[in-house]
Short mmCIF file of C-alpha atoms in Angstrom, two decimals:
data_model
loop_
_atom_site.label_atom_id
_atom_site.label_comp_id
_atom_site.label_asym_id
_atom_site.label_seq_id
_atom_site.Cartn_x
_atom_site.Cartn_y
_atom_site.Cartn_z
CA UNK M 1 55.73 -107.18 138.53
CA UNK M 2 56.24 -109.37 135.19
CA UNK M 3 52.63 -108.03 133.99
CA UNK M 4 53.49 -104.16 134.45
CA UNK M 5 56.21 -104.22 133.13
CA UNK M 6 55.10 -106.37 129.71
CA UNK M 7 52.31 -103.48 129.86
CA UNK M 8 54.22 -100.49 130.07
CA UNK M 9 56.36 -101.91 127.16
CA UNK M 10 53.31 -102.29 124.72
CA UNK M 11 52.08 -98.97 126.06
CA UNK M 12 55.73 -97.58 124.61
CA UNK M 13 55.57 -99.52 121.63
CA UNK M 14 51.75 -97.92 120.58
CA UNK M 15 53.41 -94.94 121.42
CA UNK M 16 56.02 -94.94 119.06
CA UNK M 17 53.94 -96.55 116.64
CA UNK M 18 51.68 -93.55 116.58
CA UNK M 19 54.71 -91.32 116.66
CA UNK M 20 56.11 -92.12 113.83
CA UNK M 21 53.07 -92.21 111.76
CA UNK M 22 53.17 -96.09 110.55
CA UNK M 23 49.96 -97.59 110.25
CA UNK M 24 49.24 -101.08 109.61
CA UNK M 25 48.84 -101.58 106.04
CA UNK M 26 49.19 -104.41 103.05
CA UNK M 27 51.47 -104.57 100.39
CA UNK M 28 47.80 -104.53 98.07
CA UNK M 29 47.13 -101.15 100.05
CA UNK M 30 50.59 -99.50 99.27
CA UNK M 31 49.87 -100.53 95.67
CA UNK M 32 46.52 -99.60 95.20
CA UNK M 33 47.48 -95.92 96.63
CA UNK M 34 50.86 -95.84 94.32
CA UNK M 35 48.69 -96.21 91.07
CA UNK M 36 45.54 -94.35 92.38
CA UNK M 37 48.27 -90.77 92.83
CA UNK M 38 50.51 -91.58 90.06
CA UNK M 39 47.88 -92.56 87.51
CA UNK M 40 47.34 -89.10 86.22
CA UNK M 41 50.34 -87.53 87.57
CA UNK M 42 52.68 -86.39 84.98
CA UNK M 43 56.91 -85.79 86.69
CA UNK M 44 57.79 -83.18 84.30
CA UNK M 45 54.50 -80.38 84.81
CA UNK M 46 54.75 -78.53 88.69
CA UNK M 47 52.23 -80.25 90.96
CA UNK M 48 50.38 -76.91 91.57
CA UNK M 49 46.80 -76.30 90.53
CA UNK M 50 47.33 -72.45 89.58
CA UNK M 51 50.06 -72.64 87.61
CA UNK M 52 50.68 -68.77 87.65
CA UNK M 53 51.65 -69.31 91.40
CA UNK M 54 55.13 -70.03 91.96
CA UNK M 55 56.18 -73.13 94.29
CA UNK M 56 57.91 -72.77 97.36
CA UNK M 57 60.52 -74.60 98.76
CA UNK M 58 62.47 -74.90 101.37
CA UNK M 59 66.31 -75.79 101.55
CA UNK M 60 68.27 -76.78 104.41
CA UNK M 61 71.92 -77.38 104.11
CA UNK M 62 73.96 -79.48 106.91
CA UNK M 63 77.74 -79.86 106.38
CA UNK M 64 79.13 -83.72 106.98
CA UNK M 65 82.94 -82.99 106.42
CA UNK M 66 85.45 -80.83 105.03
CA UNK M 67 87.18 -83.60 102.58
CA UNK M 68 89.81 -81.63 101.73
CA UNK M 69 90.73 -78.11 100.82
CA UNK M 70 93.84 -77.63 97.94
CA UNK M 71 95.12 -73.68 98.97
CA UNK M 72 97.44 -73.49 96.01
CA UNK M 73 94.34 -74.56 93.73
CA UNK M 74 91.65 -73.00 95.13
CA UNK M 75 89.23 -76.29 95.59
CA UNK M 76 87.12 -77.05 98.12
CA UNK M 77 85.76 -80.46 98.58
CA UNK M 78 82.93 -81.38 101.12
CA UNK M 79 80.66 -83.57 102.09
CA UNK M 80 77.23 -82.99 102.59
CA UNK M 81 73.52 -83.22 102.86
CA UNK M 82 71.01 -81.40 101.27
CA UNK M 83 67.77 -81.20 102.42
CA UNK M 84 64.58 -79.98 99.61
CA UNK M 85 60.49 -79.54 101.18
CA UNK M 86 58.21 -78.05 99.15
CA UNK M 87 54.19 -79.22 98.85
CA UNK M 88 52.83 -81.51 95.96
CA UNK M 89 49.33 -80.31 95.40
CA UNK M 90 48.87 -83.36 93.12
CA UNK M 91 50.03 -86.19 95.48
CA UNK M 92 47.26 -86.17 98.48
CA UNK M 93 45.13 -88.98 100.17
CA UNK M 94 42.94 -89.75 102.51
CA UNK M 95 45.35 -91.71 105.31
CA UNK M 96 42.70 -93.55 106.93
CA UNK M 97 41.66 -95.29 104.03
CA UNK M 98 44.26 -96.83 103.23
CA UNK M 99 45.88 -96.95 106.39
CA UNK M 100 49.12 -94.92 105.38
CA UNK M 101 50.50 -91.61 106.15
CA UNK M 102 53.92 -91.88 104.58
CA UNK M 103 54.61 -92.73 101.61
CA UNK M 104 58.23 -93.22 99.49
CA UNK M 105 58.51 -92.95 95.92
CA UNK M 106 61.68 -92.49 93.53
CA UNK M 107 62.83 -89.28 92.50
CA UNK M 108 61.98 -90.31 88.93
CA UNK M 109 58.24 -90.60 89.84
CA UNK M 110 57.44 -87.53 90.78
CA UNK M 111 58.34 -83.76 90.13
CA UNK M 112 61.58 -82.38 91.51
CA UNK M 113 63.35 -79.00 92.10
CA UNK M 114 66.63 -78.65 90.68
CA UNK M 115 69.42 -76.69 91.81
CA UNK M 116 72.98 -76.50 90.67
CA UNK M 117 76.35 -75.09 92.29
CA UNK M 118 77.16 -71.87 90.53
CA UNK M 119 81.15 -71.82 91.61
CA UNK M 120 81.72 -75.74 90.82
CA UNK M 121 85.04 -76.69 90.04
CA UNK M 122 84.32 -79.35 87.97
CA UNK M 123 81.85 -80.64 85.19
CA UNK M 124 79.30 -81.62 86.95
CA UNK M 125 77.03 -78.75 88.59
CA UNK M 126 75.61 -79.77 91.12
CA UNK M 127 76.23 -82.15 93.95
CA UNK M 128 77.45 -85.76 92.80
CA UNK M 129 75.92 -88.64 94.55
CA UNK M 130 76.63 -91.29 92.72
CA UNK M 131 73.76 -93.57 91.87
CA UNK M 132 70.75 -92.21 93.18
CA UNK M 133 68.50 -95.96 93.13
CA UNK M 134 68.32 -95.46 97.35
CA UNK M 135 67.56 -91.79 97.41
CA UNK M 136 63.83 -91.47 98.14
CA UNK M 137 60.84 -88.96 97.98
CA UNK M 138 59.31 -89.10 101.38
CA UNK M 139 55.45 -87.94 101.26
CA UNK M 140 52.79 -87.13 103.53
CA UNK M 141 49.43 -87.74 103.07
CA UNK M 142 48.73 -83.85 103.23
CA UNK M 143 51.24 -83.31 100.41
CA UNK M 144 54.22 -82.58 101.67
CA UNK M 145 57.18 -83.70 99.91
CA UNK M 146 60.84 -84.00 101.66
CA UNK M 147 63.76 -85.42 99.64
CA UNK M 148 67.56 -85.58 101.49
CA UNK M 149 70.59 -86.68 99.62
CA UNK M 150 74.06 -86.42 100.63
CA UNK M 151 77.09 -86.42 98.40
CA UNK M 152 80.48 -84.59 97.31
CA UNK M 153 80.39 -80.77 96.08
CA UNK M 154 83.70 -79.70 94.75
CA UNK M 155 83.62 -75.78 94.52
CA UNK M 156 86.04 -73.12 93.85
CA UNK M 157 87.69 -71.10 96.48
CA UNK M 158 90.36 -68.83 96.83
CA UNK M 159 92.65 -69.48 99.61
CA UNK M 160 94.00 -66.60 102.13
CA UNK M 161 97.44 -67.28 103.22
CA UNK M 162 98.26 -63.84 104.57
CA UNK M 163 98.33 -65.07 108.43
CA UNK M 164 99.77 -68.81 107.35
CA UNK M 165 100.10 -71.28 109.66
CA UNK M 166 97.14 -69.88 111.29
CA UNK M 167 95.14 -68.92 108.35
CA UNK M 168 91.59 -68.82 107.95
CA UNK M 169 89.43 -69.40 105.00
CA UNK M 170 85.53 -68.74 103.89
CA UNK M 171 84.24 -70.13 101.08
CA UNK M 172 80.73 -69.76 99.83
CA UNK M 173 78.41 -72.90 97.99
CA UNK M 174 76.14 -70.81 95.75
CA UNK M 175 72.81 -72.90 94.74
CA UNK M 176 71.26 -71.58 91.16
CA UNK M 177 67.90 -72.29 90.94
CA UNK M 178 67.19 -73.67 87.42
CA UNK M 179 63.99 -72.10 87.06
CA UNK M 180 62.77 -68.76 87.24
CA UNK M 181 61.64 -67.04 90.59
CA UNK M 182 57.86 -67.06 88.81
CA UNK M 183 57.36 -70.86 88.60
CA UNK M 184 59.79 -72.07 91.80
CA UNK M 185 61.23 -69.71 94.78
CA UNK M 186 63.38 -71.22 97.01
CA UNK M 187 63.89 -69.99 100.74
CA UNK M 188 66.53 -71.43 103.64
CA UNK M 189 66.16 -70.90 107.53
CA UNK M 190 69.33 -69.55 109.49
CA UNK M 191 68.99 -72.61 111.77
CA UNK M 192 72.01 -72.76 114.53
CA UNK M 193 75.31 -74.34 113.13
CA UNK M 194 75.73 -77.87 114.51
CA UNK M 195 79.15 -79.10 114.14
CA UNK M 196 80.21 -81.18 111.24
CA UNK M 197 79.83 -85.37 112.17
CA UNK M 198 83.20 -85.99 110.88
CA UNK M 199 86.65 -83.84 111.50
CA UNK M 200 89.14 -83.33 108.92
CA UNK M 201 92.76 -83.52 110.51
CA UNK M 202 93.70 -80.70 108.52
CA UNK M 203 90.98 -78.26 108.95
CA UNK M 204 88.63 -77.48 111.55
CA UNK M 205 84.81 -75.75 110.47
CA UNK M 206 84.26 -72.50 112.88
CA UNK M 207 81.19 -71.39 111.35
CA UNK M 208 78.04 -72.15 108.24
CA UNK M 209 75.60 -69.29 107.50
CA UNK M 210 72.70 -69.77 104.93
CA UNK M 211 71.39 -67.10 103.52
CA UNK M 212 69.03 -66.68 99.88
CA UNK M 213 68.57 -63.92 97.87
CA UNK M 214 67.43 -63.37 93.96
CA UNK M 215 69.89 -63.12 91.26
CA UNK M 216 68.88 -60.99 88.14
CA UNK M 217 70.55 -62.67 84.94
CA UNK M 218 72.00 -60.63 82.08
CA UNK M 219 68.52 -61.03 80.19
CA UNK M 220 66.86 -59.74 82.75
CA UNK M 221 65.08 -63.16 84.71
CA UNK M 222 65.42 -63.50 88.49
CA UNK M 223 66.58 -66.84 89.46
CA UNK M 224 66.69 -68.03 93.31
CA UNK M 225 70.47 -68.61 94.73
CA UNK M 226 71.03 -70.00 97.95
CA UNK M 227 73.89 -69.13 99.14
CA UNK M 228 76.60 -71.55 102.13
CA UNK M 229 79.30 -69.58 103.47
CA UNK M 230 81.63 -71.78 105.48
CA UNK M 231 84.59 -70.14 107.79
CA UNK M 232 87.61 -72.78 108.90
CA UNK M 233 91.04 -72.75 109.75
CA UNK M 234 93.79 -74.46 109.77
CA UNK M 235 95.37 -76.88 112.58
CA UNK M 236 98.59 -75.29 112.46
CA UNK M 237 100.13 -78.10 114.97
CA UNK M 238 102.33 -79.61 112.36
CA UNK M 239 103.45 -76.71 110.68
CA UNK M 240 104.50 -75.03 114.05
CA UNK M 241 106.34 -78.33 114.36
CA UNK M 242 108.47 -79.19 111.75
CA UNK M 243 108.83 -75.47 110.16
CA UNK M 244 107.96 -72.47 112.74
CA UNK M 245 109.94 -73.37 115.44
CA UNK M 246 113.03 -74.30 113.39
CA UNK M 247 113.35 -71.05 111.87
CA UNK M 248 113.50 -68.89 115.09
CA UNK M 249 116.28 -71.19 116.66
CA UNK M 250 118.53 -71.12 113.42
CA UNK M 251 118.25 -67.69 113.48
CA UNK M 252 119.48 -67.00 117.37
CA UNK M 253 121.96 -69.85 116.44
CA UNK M 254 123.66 -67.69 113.64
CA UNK M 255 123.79 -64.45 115.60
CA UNK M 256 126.04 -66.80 118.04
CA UNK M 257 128.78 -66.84 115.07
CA UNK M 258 129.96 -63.82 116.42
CA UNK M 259 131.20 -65.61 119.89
CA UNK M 260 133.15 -68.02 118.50
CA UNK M 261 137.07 -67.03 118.22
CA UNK M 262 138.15 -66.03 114.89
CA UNK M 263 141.43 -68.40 115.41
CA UNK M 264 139.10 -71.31 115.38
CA UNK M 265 138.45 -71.38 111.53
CA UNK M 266 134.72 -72.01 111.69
CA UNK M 267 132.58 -69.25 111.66
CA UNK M 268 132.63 -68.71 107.99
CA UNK M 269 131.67 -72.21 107.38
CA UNK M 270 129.03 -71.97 109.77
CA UNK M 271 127.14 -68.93 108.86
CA UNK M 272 127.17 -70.10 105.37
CA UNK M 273 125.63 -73.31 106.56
CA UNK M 274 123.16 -71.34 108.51
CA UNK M 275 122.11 -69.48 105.69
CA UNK M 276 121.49 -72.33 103.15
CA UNK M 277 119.44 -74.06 106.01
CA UNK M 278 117.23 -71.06 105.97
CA UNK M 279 116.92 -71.20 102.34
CA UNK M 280 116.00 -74.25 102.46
CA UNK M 281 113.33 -73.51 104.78
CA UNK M 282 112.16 -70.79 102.38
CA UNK M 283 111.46 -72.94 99.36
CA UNK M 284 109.83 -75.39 101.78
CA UNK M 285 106.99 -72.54 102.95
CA UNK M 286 107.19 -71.79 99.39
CA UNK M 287 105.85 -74.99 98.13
CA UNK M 288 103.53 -75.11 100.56
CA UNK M 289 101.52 -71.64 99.61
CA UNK M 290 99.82 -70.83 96.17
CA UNK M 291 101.95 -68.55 93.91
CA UNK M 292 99.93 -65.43 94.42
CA UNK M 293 101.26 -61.80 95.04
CA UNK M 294 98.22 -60.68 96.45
CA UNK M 295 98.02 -61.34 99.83
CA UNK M 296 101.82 -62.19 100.40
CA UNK M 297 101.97 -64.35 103.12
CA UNK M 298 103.76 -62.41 106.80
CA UNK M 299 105.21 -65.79 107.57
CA UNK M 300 107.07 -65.85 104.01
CA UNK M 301 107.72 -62.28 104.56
CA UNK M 302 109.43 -63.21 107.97
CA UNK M 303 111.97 -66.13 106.40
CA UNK M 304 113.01 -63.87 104.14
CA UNK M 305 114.01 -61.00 106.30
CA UNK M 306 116.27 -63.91 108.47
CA UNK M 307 117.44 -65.15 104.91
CA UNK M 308 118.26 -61.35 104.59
CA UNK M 309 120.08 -61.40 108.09
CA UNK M 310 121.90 -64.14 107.39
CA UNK M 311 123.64 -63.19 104.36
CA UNK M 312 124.31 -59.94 106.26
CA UNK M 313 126.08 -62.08 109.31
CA UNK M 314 128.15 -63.85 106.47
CA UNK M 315 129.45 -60.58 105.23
CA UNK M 316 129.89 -59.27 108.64
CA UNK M 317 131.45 -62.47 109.29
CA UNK M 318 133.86 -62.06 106.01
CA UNK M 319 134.75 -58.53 107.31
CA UNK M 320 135.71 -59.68 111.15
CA UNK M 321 137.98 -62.04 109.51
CA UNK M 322 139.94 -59.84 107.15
CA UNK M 323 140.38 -57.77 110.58
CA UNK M 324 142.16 -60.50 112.30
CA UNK M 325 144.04 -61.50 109.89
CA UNK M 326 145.54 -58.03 109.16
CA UNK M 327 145.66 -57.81 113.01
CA UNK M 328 147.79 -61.07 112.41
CA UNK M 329 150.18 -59.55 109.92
CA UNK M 330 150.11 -56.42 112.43
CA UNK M 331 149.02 -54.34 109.45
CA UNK M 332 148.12 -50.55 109.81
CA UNK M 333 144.38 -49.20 110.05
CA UNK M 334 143.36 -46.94 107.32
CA UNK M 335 142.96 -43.57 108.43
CA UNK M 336 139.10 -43.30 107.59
CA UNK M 337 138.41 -46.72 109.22
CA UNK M 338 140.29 -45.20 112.15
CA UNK M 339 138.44 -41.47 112.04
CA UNK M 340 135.18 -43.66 111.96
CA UNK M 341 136.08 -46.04 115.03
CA UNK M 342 137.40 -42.71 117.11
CA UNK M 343 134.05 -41.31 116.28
CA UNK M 344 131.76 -43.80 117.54
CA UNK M 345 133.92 -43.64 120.98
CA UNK M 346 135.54 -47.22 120.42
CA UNK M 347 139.26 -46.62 120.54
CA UNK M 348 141.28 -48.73 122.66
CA UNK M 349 145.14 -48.56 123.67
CA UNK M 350 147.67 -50.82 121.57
CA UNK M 351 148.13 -54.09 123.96
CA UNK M 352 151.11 -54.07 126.18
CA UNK M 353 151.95 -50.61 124.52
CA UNK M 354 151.14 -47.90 127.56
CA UNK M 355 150.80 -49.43 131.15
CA UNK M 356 148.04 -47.93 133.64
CA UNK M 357 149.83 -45.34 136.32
CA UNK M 358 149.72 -46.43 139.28
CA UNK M 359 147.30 -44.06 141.96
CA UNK M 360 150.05 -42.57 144.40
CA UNK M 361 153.92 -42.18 143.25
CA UNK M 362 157.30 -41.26 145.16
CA UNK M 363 157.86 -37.44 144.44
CA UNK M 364 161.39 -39.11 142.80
CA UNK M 365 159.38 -41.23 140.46
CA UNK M 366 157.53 -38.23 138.83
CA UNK M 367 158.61 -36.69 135.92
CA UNK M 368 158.28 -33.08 135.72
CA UNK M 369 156.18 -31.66 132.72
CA UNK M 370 158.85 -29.73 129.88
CA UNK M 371 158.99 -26.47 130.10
CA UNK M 372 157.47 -24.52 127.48
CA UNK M 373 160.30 -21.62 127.60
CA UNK M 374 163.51 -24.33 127.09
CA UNK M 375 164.13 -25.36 123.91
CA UNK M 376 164.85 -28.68 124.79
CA UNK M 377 163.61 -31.17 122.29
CA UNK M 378 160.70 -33.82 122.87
CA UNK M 379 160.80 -37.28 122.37
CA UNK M 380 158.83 -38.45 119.17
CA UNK M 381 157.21 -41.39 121.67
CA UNK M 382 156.07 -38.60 123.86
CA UNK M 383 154.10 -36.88 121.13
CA UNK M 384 152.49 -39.97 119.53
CA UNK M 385 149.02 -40.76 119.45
CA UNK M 386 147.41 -44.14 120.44
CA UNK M 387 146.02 -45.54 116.85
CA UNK M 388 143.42 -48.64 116.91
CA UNK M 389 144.78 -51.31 115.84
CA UNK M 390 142.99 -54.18 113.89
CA UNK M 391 142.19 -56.10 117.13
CA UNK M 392 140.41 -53.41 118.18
CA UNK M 393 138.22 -53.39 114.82
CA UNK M 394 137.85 -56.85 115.12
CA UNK M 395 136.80 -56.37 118.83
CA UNK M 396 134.43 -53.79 117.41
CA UNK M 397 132.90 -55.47 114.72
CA UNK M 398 132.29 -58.57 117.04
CA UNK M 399 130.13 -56.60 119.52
CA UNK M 400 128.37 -54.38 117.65
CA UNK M 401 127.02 -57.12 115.01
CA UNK M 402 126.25 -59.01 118.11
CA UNK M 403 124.03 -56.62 119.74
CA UNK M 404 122.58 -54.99 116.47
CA UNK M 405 121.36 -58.80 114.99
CA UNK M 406 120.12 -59.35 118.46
CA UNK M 407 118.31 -56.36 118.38
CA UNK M 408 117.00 -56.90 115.05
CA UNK M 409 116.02 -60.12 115.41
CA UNK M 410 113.81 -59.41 118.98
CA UNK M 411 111.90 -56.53 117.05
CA UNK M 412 110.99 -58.43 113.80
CA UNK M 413 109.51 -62.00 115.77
CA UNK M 414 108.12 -59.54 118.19
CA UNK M 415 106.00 -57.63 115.71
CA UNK M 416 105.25 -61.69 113.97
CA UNK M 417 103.82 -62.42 117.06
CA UNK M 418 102.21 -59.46 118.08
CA UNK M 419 100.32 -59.62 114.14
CA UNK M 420 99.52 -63.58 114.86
CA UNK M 421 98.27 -62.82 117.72
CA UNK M 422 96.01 -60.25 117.07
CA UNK M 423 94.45 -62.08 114.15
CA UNK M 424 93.63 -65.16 116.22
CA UNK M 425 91.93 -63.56 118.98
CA UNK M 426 90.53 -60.25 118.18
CA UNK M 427 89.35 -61.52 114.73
CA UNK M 428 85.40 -62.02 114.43
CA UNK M 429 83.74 -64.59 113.28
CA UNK M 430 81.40 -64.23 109.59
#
């Protein structure tokens, strides 16, 4: 059992071995095939025999992690790997003479395509790796040359707060070819998206397209430009946390003002306390989102319009107030406040002023009607009319600011909602 097993594992070790390309050579033999290639090899002339025919190469672009992305700056910083293949016509060997296949040189050594980020936010244009002494230039024995590097991009990017928390961004990562489309073209494959290897905690990647195209130059030469478009969004858990759900409960809170009694001595206070929480609020959203006009943000739109509310519920508040305390002095309606009240149908009888009539009464107990053709006089009380009184406007105001706030506050959360909605679920992807 020992013995087959001890053979299948050489068997899988030849295997790989063959696999993988790795043939046993010398140190002497790596050497001796480094200065045969390189002796007459010159890094800064494009390893093609016809020179009038352009070099291809491919680019491949995978996305490591979103670092970080500043909305009210417009910077996107990422992590990633970038992936160059074109062919070397002047670096090829035979592989069985010297027993390699593979071979790894320094960028320095040999010729190299050069691309650079068009939108970069900083200096440096193009994708910083730091020292570059354990980047290497993997190549084949048929010519093929493959060089990966990762490092940091840091790219421009202007941020779409419209549907905050639950924005979405794209940004694009636009690669400028250096040279001309006649001496180096360079081409990218729409391969699948994988998802990044790390996640941000602040932003999660939905989608990376690659696409290339040629960009014409103001004097008139056609340069390659790869072009990354990335699509995220944001986690909008702690926002919805500590500022969207606040908001909505201060705002049923200070429609409740309108329950408390007016002889408790509180509900001016508390309104006003209600609406500097909500301004508070405000300049706390406001910090949070770039200054820009254009797209204004719903969710700003929406604290405003219960900042609006609010200061409306103070005044309405201010007015209820004045009410009972005229209804305290037992002060007399103004007639136009008292045409408007009778109009809307909300005219009560004075308390303990008229008594209801009871529903069946002793012919003795009624009194009979005057008669029109006597000219006895009529009582002054019998002629008056019932006026309302400033408990009644009170009364009034109470209800109807209750109901109308209510109202108004159901419709404008319900059309948030119905907008927030609509954007996360029935908006496609790039």
């Amino acid at each position: 059992m020992f013995p087959l097993c001890a053979n299948t594992f050489l068997l899988y070790l030849c295997f790989m071995t063959w696999a993988s390309g790795v043939y046993a050579h010398t140190y002497d033999d790596e050497q001796n095939l480094r200065h045969s290639i390189l002796a007459n090899y010159t890094p800064g002339i494009r390893p093609v025999i016809q020179q009038s025919q352009p070099t291809t190469v491919m680019v491949e672009f995978r996305l490591m992690e979103i670092l970080s992305f500043d909305d009210r700056a417009g910077v996107l910083k990422t992590m990633c790997i970038l992936t160059l293949q074109w062919m070397d016509e002047k670096i090829r060997w035979n592989a069985s003479m010297y027993d390699i296949r593979m071979l790894f040189l320094p960028p320095t050594s040999v010729w190299m395509p050069r691309l650079f980020l068009n939108d970069a936010a900083t200096q440096h244009m193009h994708i910083e790796t730091g020292d570059n002494e354990d980047s290497q230039v993997r190549l084949s024995s048929n010519g093929m040359a493959i060089y990966s590097y990762a490092g940091l991009s840091t790219t421009r990017c202007d941020a779409s707060i419209m549907y905050f928390p639950f924005d979405q961004h794209t940004c694009e990562l636009n690669f400028l070819s250096h040279e001309h489309t006649d001496r180096v073209i360079f081409l990218t494959s729409d391969l699948p998206f994988n998802l990044p290897e790390y996640t941000n905690k602040e932003w999660e990647v939905q989608s990376v397209k690659k696409s290339h195209s040629i960009l014409s130059l103001s004097n008139g030469v056609n340069h390659s430009n790869i072009k990354i478009t990335i699509q995220f969004k944001r986690k909008p858990g702690f926002v919805i946390l500590n500022i969207f759900v606040p908001i909505p409960c201060f705002g049923i809170i200070n429609i409740l003002v309108f329950l408390l009694p007016e002889s408790s001595g509180e509900r001016i206070s508390f309104s006003i306390t209600i609406l500097l929480t909500l301004v508070f609020f405000l300049n706390l959203v406001a910090e949070c989102l770039p200054p820009i006009s254009d797209p204004v943000s719903i969710f700003n739109i929406i604290i405003m319009t219960q900042v609006q509310n609010s200061l409306l519920i103070v005044i309405a508040t201010i007015f209820s107030l004045v009410a009972y305390e005229n209804a305290q002095k037992e002060k007399e309606v103004p007639y136009i406040l008292s045409c408007i009240i009778s109009m809307v149908g909300k005219s009560v009888k004075r308390k303990n002023k008229v008594e209801t009539t009871p529903a069946c009464h002793p012919e003795e107990d009624i009194l009979p009607f005057p008669d029109k053709n006597t000219d006895e006089p009529v009582e002054k009380d019998d002629l008056k009319i019932d006026q309302p009184t400033w408990d009644t406007v009170s009364d009034l105001c109470n209800r109807f600011c209750l109901r109308s706030f209510l109202f108004l506050f159901s419709i404008e959360w319900l059309v948030y909602i119905i907008l927030m909605v609509s954007y996360c679920y029935f908006t496609p992807l790039i």
